[in-house]
Coordinates of C-alpha atoms in Angstrom, one line a residue:
X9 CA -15.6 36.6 61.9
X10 CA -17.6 39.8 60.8
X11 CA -16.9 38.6 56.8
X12 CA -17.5 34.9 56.6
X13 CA -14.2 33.3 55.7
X14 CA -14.3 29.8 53.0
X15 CA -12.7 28.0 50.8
X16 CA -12.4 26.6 47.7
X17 CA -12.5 22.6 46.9
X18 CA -11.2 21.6 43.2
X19 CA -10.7 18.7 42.0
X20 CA -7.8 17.2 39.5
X21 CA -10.5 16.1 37.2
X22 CA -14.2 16.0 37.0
X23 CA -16.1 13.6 39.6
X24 CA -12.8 13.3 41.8
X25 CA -15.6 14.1 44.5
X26 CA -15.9 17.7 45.2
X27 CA -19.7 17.8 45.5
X28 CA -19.5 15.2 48.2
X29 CA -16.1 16.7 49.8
X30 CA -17.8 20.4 50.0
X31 CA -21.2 19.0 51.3
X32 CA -19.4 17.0 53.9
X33 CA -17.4 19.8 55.2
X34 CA -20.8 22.0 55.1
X35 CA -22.5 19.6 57.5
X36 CA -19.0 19.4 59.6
X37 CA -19.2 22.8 60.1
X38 CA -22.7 23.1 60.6
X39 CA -22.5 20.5 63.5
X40 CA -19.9 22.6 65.2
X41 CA -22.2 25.5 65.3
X42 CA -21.1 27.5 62.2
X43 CA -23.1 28.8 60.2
X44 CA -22.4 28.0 56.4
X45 CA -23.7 28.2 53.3
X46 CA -22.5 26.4 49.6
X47 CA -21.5 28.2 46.8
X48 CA -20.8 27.1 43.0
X49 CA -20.1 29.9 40.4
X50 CA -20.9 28.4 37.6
X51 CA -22.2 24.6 37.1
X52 CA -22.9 22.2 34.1
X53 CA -25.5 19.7 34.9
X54 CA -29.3 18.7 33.6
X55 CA -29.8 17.9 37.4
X56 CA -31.0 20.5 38.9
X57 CA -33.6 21.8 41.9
X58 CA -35.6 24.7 42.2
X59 CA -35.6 26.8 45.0
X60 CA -38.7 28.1 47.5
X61 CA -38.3 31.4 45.6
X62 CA -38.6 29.9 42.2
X63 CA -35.0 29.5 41.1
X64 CA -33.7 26.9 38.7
X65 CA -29.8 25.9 40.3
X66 CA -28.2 22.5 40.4
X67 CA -28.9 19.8 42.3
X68 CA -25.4 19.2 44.1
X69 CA -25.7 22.8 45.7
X70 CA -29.3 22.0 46.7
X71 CA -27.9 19.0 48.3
X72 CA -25.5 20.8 50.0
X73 CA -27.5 23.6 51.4
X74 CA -29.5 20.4 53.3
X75 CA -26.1 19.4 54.4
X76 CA -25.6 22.9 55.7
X77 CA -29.2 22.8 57.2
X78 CA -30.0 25.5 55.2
X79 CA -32.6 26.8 52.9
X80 CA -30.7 26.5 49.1
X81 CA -31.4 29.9 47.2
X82 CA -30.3 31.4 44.2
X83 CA -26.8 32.8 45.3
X84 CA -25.5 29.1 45.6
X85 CA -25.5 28.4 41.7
X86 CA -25.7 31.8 40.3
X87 CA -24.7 30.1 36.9
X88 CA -26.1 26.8 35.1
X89 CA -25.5 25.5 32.3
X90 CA -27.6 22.5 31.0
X91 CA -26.8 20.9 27.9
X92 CA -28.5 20.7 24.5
X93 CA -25.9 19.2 22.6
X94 CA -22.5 18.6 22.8
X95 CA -22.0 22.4 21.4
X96 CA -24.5 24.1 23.1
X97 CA -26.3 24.7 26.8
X98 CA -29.1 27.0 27.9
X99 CA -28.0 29.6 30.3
X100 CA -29.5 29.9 33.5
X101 CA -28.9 33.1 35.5
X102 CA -29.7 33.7 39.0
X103 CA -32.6 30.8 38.6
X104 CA -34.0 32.5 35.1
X105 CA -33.4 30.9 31.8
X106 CA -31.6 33.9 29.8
X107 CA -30.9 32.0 26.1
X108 CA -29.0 29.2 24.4
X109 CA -25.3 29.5 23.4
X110 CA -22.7 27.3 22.0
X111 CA -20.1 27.0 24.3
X112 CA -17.5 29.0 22.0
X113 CA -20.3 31.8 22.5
X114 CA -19.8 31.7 25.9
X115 CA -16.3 31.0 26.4
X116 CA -15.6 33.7 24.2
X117 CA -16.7 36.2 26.0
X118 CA -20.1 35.8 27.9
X119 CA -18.7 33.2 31.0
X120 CA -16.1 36.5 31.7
X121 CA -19.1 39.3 31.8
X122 CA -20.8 36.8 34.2
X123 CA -17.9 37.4 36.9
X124 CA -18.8 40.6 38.3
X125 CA -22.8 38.9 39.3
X126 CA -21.1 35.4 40.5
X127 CA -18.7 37.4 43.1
X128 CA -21.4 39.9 44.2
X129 CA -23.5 36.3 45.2
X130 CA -20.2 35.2 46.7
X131 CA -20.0 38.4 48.8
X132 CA -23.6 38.7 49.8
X133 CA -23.2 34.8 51.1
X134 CA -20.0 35.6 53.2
X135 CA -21.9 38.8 54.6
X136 CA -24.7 36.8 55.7
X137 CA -22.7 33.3 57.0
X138 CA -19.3 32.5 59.2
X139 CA -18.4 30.2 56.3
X140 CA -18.8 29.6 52.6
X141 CA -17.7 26.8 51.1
X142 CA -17.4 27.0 47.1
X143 CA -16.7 24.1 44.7
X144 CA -15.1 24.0 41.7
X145 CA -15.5 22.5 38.3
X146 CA -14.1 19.8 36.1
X147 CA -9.9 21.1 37.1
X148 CA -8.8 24.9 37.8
X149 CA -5.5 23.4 35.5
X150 CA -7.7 24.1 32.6
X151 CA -5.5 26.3 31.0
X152 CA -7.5 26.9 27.8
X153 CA -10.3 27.9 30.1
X154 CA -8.2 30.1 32.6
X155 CA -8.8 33.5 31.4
X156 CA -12.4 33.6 31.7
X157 CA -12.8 31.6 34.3
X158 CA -15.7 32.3 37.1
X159 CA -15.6 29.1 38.9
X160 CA -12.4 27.8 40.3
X161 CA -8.9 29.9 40.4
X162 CA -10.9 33.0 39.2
X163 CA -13.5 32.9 41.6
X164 CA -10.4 32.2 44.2
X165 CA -8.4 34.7 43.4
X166 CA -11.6 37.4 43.6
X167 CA -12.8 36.3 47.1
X168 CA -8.8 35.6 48.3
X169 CA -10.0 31.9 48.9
X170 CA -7.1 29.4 49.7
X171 CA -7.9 26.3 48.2
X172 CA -8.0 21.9 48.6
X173 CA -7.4 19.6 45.6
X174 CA -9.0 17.0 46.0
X175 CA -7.9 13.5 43.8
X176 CA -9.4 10.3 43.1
X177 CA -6.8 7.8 44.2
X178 CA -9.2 4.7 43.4
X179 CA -8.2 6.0 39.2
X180 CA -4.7 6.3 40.1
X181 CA -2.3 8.5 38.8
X182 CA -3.0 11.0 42.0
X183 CA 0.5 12.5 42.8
X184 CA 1.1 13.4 39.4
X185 CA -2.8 14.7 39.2
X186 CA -1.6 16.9 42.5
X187 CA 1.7 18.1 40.9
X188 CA 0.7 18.8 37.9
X189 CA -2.3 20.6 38.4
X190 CA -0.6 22.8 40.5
X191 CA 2.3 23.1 38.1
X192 CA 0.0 24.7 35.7
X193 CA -1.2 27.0 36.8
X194 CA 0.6 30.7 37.3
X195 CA 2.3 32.3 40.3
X196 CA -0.9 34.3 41.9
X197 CA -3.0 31.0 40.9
X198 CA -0.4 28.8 43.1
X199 CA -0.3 31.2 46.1
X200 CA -4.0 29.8 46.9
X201 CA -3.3 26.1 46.5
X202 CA -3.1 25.7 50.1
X203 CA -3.2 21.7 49.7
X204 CA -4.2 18.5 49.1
X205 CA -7.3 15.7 50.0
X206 CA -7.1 12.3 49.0
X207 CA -10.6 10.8 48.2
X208 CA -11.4 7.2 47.6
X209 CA -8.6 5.2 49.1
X210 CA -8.6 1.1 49.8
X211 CA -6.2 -0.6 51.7
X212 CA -3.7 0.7 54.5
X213 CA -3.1 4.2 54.8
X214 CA 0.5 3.8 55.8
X215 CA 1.4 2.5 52.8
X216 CA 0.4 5.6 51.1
X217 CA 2.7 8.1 53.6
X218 CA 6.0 8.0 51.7
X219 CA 4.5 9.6 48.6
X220 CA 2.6 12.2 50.8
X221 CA 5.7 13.2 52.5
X222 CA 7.5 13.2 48.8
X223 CA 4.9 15.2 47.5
X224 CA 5.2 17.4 50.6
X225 CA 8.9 17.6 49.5
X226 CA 8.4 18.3 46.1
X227 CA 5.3 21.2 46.3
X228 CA 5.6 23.0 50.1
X229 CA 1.9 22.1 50.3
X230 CA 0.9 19.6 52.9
X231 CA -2.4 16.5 52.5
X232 CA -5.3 17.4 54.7
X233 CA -6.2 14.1 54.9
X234 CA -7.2 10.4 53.0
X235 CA -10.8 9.2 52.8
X236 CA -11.6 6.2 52.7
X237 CA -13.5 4.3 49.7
X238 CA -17.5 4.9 51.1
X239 CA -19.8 2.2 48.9
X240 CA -23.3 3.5 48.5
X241 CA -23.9 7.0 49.6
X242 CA -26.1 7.8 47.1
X243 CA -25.7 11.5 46.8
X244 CA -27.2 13.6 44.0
X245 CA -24.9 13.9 40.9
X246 CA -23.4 17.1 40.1
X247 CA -23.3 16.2 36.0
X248 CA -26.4 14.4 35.1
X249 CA -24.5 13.3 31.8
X250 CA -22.7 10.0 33.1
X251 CA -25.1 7.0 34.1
X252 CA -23.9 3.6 34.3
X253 CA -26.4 1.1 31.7
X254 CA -27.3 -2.0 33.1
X255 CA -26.0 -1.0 36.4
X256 CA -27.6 -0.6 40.0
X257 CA -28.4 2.8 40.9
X258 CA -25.0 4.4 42.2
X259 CA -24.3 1.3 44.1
X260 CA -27.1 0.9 46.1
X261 CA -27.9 -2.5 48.0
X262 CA -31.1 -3.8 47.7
X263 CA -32.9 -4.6 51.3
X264 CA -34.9 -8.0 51.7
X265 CA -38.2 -7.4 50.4
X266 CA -41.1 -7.4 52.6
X267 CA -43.4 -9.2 50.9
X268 CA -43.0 -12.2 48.9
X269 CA -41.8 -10.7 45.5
X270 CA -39.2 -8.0 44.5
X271 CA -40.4 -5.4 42.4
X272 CA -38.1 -4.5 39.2
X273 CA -37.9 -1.3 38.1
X274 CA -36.2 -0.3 34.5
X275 CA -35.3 3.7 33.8
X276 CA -35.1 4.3 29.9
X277 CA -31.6 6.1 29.6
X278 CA -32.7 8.0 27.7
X279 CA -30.5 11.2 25.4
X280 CA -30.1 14.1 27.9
X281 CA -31.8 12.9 30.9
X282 CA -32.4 15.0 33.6
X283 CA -33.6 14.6 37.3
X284 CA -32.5 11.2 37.0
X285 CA -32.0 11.2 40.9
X286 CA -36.2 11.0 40.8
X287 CA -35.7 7.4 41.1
X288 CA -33.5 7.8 44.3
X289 CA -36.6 7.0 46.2
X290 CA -37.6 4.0 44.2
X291 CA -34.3 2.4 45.1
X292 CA -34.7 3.0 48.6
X293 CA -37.3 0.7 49.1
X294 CA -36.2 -2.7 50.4
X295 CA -37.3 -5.1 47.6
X296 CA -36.7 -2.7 44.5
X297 CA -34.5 -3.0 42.0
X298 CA -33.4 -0.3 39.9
X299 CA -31.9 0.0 36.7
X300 CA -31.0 2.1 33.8
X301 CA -31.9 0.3 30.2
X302 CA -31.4 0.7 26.6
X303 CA -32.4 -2.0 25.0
X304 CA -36.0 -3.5 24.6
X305 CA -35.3 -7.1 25.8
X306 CA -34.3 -5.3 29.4
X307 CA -38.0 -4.3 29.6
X308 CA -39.2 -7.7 29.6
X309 CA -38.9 -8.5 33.0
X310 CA -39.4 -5.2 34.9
X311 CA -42.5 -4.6 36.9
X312 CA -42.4 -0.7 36.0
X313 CA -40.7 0.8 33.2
X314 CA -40.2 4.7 34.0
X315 CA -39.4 7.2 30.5
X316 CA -37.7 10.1 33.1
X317 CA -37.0 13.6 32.3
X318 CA -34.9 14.9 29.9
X319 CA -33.6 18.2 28.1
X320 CA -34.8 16.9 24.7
X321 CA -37.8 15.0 24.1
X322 CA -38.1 15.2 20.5
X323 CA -34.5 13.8 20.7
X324 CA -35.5 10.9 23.6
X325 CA -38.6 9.8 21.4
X326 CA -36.9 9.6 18.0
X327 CA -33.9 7.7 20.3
X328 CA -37.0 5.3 22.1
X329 CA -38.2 4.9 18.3
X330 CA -34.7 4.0 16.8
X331 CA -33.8 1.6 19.8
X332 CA -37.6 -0.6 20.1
X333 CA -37.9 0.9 22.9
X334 CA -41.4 2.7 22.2
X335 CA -42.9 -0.3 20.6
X336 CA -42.2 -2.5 24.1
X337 CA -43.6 0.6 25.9
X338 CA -46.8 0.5 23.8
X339 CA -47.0 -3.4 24.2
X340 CA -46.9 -3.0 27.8
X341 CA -49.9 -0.7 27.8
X342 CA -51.5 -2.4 26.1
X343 CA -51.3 -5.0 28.1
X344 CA -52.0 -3.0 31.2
X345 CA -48.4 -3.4 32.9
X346 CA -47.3 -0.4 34.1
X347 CA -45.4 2.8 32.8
X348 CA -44.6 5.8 34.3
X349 CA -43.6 9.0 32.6
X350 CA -41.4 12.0 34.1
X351 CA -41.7 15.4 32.9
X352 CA -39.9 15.0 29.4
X353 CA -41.1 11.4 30.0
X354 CA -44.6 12.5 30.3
X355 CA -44.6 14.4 27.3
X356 CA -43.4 11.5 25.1
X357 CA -46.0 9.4 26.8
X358 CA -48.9 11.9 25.3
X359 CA -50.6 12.2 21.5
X360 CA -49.1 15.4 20.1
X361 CA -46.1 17.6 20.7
X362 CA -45.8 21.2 19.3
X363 CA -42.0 22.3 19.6
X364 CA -40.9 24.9 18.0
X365 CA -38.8 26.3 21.4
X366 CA -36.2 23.1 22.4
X367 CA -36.0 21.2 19.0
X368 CA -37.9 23.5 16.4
X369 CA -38.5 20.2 15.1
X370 CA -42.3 21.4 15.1
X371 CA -45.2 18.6 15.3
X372 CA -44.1 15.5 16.7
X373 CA -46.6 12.9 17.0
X374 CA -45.9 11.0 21.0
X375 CA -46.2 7.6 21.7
X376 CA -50.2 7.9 22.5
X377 CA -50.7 6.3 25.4
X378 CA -52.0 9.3 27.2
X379 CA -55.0 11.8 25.8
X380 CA -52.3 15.0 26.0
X381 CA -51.2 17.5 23.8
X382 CA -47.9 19.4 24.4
X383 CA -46.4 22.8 23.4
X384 CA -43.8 24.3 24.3
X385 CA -43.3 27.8 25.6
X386 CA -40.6 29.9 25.4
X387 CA -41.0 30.9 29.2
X388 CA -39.5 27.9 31.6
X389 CA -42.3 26.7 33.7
X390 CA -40.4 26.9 37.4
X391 CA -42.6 25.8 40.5
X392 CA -42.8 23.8 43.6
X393 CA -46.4 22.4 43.9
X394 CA -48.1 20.5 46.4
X395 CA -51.0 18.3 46.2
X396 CA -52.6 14.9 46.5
X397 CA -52.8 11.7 44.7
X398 CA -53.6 8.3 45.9
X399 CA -55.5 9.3 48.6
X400 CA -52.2 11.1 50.0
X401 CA -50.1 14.5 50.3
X402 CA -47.3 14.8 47.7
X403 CA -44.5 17.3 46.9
X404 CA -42.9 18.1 43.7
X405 CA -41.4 21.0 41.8
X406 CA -41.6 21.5 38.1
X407 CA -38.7 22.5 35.4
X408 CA -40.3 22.3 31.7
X409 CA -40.5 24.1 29.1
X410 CA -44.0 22.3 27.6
X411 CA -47.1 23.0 28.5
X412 CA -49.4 20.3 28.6
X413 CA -52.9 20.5 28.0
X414 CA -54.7 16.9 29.4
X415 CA -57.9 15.9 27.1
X416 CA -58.9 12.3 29.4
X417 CA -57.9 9.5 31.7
X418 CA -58.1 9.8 35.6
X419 CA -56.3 12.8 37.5
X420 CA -52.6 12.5 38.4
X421 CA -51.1 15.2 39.9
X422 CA -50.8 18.0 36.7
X423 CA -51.0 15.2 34.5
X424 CA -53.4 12.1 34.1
X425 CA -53.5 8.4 34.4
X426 CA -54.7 5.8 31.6
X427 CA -54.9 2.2 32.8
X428 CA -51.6 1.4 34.4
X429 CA -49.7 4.5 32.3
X430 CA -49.2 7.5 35.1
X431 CA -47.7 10.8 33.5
X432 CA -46.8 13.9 35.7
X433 CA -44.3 17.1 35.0
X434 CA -43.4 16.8 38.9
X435 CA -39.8 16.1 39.5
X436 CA -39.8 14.6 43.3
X437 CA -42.8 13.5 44.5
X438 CA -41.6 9.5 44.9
X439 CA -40.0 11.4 47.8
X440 CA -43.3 11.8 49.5
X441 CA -42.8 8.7 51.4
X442 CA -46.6 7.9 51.6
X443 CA -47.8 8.5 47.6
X444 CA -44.5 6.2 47.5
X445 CA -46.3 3.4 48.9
X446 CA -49.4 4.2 47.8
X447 CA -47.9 4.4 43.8
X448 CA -46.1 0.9 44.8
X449 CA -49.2 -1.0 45.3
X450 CA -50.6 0.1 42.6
X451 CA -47.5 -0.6 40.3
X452 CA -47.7 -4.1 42.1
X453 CA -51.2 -4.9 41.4
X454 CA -51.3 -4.5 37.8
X455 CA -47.9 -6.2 37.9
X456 CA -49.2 -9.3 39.6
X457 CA -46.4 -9.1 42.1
X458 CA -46.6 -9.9 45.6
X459 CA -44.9 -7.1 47.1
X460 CA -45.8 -5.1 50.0
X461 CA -43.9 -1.7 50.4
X462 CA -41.8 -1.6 53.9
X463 CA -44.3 0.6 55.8
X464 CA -41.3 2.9 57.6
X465 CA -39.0 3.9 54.8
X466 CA -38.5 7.4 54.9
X467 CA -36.3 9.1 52.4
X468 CA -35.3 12.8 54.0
X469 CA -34.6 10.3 57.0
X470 CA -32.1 8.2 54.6
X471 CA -30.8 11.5 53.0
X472 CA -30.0 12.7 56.8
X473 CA -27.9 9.7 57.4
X474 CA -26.0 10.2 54.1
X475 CA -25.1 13.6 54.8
X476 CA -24.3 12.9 58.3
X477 CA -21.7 10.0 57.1
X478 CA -20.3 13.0 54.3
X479 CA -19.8 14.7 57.9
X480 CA -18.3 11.9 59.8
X481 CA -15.5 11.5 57.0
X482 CA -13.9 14.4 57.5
X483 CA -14.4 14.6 61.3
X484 CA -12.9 11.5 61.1
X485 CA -10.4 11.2 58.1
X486 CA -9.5 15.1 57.5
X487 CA -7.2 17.4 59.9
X488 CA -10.1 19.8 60.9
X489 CA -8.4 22.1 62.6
X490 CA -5.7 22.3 59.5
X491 CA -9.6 23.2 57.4
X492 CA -11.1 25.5 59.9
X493 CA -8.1 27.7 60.2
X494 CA -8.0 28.0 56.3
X495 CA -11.3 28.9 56.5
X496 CA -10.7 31.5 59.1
X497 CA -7.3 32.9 58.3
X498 CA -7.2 32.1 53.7
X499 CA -4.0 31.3 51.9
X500 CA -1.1 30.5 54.1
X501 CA 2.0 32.3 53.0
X502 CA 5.2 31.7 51.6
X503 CA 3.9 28.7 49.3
X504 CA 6.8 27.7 47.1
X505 CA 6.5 28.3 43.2
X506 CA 6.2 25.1 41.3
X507 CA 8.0 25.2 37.9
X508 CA 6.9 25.8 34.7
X509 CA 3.5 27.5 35.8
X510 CA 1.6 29.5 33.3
X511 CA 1.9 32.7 32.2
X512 CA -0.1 34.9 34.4

């Protein structure tokens, strides 16, 4: 192919699994020898990743460039959105923060001048790679969204993309998601739906055939293929605006520790967290236990209690305040057990914010554990640093719009360490599998716990098995060669029209 071919996987509704569909055909292909690259026009999500070049995009297409085996820039994600509110997001372009807007702002007219820069990405990907494989959003059966749309149908219909459907069969309701979805939408949109995938199915796929071939009957568009239910991949969210309270950390089994103790970990859930997926590492670790909290009494027993990023943190310490949450959190300083603060998380944990650019609330006093003073800039602090703490190498990259200006305690990373209270703005460094352990056995120590940290976890290995098990369902439960010649040849033709449609 001298123009990389694609496709487009939507979805019937939001989180029917077309993060983990598109990054498991991207390390499919990639194992075949093609050369393929992600691509999502426009997301909404507080979890996001920046980029070797210094580029703010989400953290789904960063996952699925590493599926892809290749570098995430940029072009993936031209478009981010990450809400402030439930009216309003900040507008990342091509990496940059370029301003706040309510989403009738945008919808009425900004998303649609944003077309032209989200195909040009498009095209420069598919001049550079064999395939592309571009994920939608929430449904492309939005019809109050259609004519501005940039990131499913309109994005298809630019680049001449056919395009999957993929449902969530474990919600039910998935023929009639299938057929009407594609019902809804007009003529030209319905000449792309080349088909269907069926994603999280239990039980005995035989069963299921009669309403495939009915649907068959009833659309002219054929199933590509039923995977199976897959418990515990762990793969980044693509809206960081849905965590599960009380719950284990997307399903993940805890290991047999090594020493004698386990070691409980409790995430404050706090408003508009972001980078939630820091904690990914922690629940790797045989013997940890993580959770997501919102009450004080849940702190009681947990070893560390980590405040995590988040979009707002005026908002997340007035919320800490209202819920007793800051008052356990200063009781457990004081008493030297241990807290750890992320980012947003860090900034709460300090003396003094200044915000006039996120909240304009203006001087906030923090919870005071740490001897730093905040302000906030309206330039986006962007970076991937490196460095060393704990006597070891760590890795992290930084998305904040405070600045923090440290007056005390011990070095950690950019930020300090009181006692048992760690604060840093870097986002991923409990990746670095050695500061991991090293952070453990600290956390353990002031805890009084007798656990020892397994000495051969290593996450990017874990993360490689993941992807590689995205991969091996649909080798194994897709019709590949049905996807690769989509991907070479686009739409089939002579797709029947599906009545009522909408107006074009």
């Amino acid at each position: 192919m001298n123009r990389g071919g694609g496709l487009l996987v939507a979805g019937t509704t939001s989180d029917a699994g077309k993060s983990v569909v598109t990054a498991g055909i991207c390390r499919w292909l990639v194992r075949q020898g093609v050369k393929v690259a992600p691509f999502k026009g426009q997301n909404m999500s507080l979890n996001s990743f920046v980029t070797r070049e210094g580029a703010e995009i989400g953290r789904a297409q960063a996952m699925q460039a590493q599926a892809a085996r290749v570098e995430p820039t940029a072009l993936m994600n031209p478009v981010l959105l990450k809400p402030g509110s439930d009216r309003s997001s900040q507008v990342v372009l091509m990496g940059r923060p370029v301003g706040e807007l309510s989403a009738r702002g945008y919808h009425g007219g900004r998303q649609q001048a944003l077309l032209g820069t989200v195909v040009e990405c498009l095209e420069e990907l598919r001049s550079t790679y064999d395939a592309v494989i571009c994920e939608g959003a929430g449904s492309p059966a939005e019809i109050n969204l259609r004519r501005n749309d940039i990131v499913n149908m309109g994005i298809a219909r630019a680049a001449r993309f056919p395009v999957v459907v993929v449902g969530d069969i474990d919600r039910g309701g998935v023929f009639a998601q299938f057929f009407g979805t594609t019902a809804l939408l007009a003529p030209g949109d319905q000449d792309l739906i080349a088909g269907y995938l069926v994603n999280k199915f239990r039980g005995d796929v035989t069963l299921l055939e009669p309403g495939l071939d009915m649907l068959l009957g009833l659309t002219g568009r054929r199933t590509f293929g039923v995977l199976p239910y897959a418990h515990g991949l762990g793969i980044d969210e693509e809206d960081g605006l849905r965590v599960s309270l009380r719950g284990a950390v997307r399903e993940s089994v805890v290991a047999p520790p090594v020493g004698e103790d386990v070691l409980r970990v409790a995430v404050c859930a706090v408003p508009l967290m972001s980078n939630f997926t820091d904690v990914d590492a922690l629940a790797a670790e045989p013997g940890v236990v993580v959770r997501f909290v919102d009450r004080p009494e849940e702190l009681v027993d947990a070893d560390l209690v980590v405040v995590p990023g988040t979009r707002g943190t005026v908002k997340a310490l007035a919320w800490l305040r209202e819920r007793g949450l800051a008052d356990a959190i200063t009781r457990r300083a004081a008493e030297g057990r241990p807290v750890l603060g992320i980012c947003g998380g860090f900034q709460a944990l300090g003396e003094h914010i200044e915000d006039d650019v996120e909240s304009r609330a203006g001087e906030v006093a923090g919870l005071g554990l740490l001897p730093v003073r905040v302000r906030f800039a309206p330039e986006k602090t962007l970076a991937r640093p490196v460095g060393e703490a704990l006597g070891e190498r760590v890795e992290g990259y930084e998305i904040h719009h405070g600045v923090a200006a440290v007056q005390g305690g011990e070095p950690f990373l950019d930020g300090c360490r009181v006692g048992a209270v760690w604060g840093t703005h870097w986002h991923g460094s409990l990746e670095s599998d050695g500061f991991r352990r090293a952070f453990l056995r600290e956390v353990a120590q002031a805890a009084g716990r007798r656990f020892v940290p397994a000495p051969d976890t290593a996450f990017g290995a874990l993360r490689e098995e993941q992807l590689d098990r995205l991969g091996d369902l649909i080798e194994e439960h897709a019709d590949t060669d049905a996807l690769w010649k989509l991907i070479e040849q686009g739409p089939p033709t002579g797709l029947p029209f599906i009545a009522p449609g909408a107006p074009s």
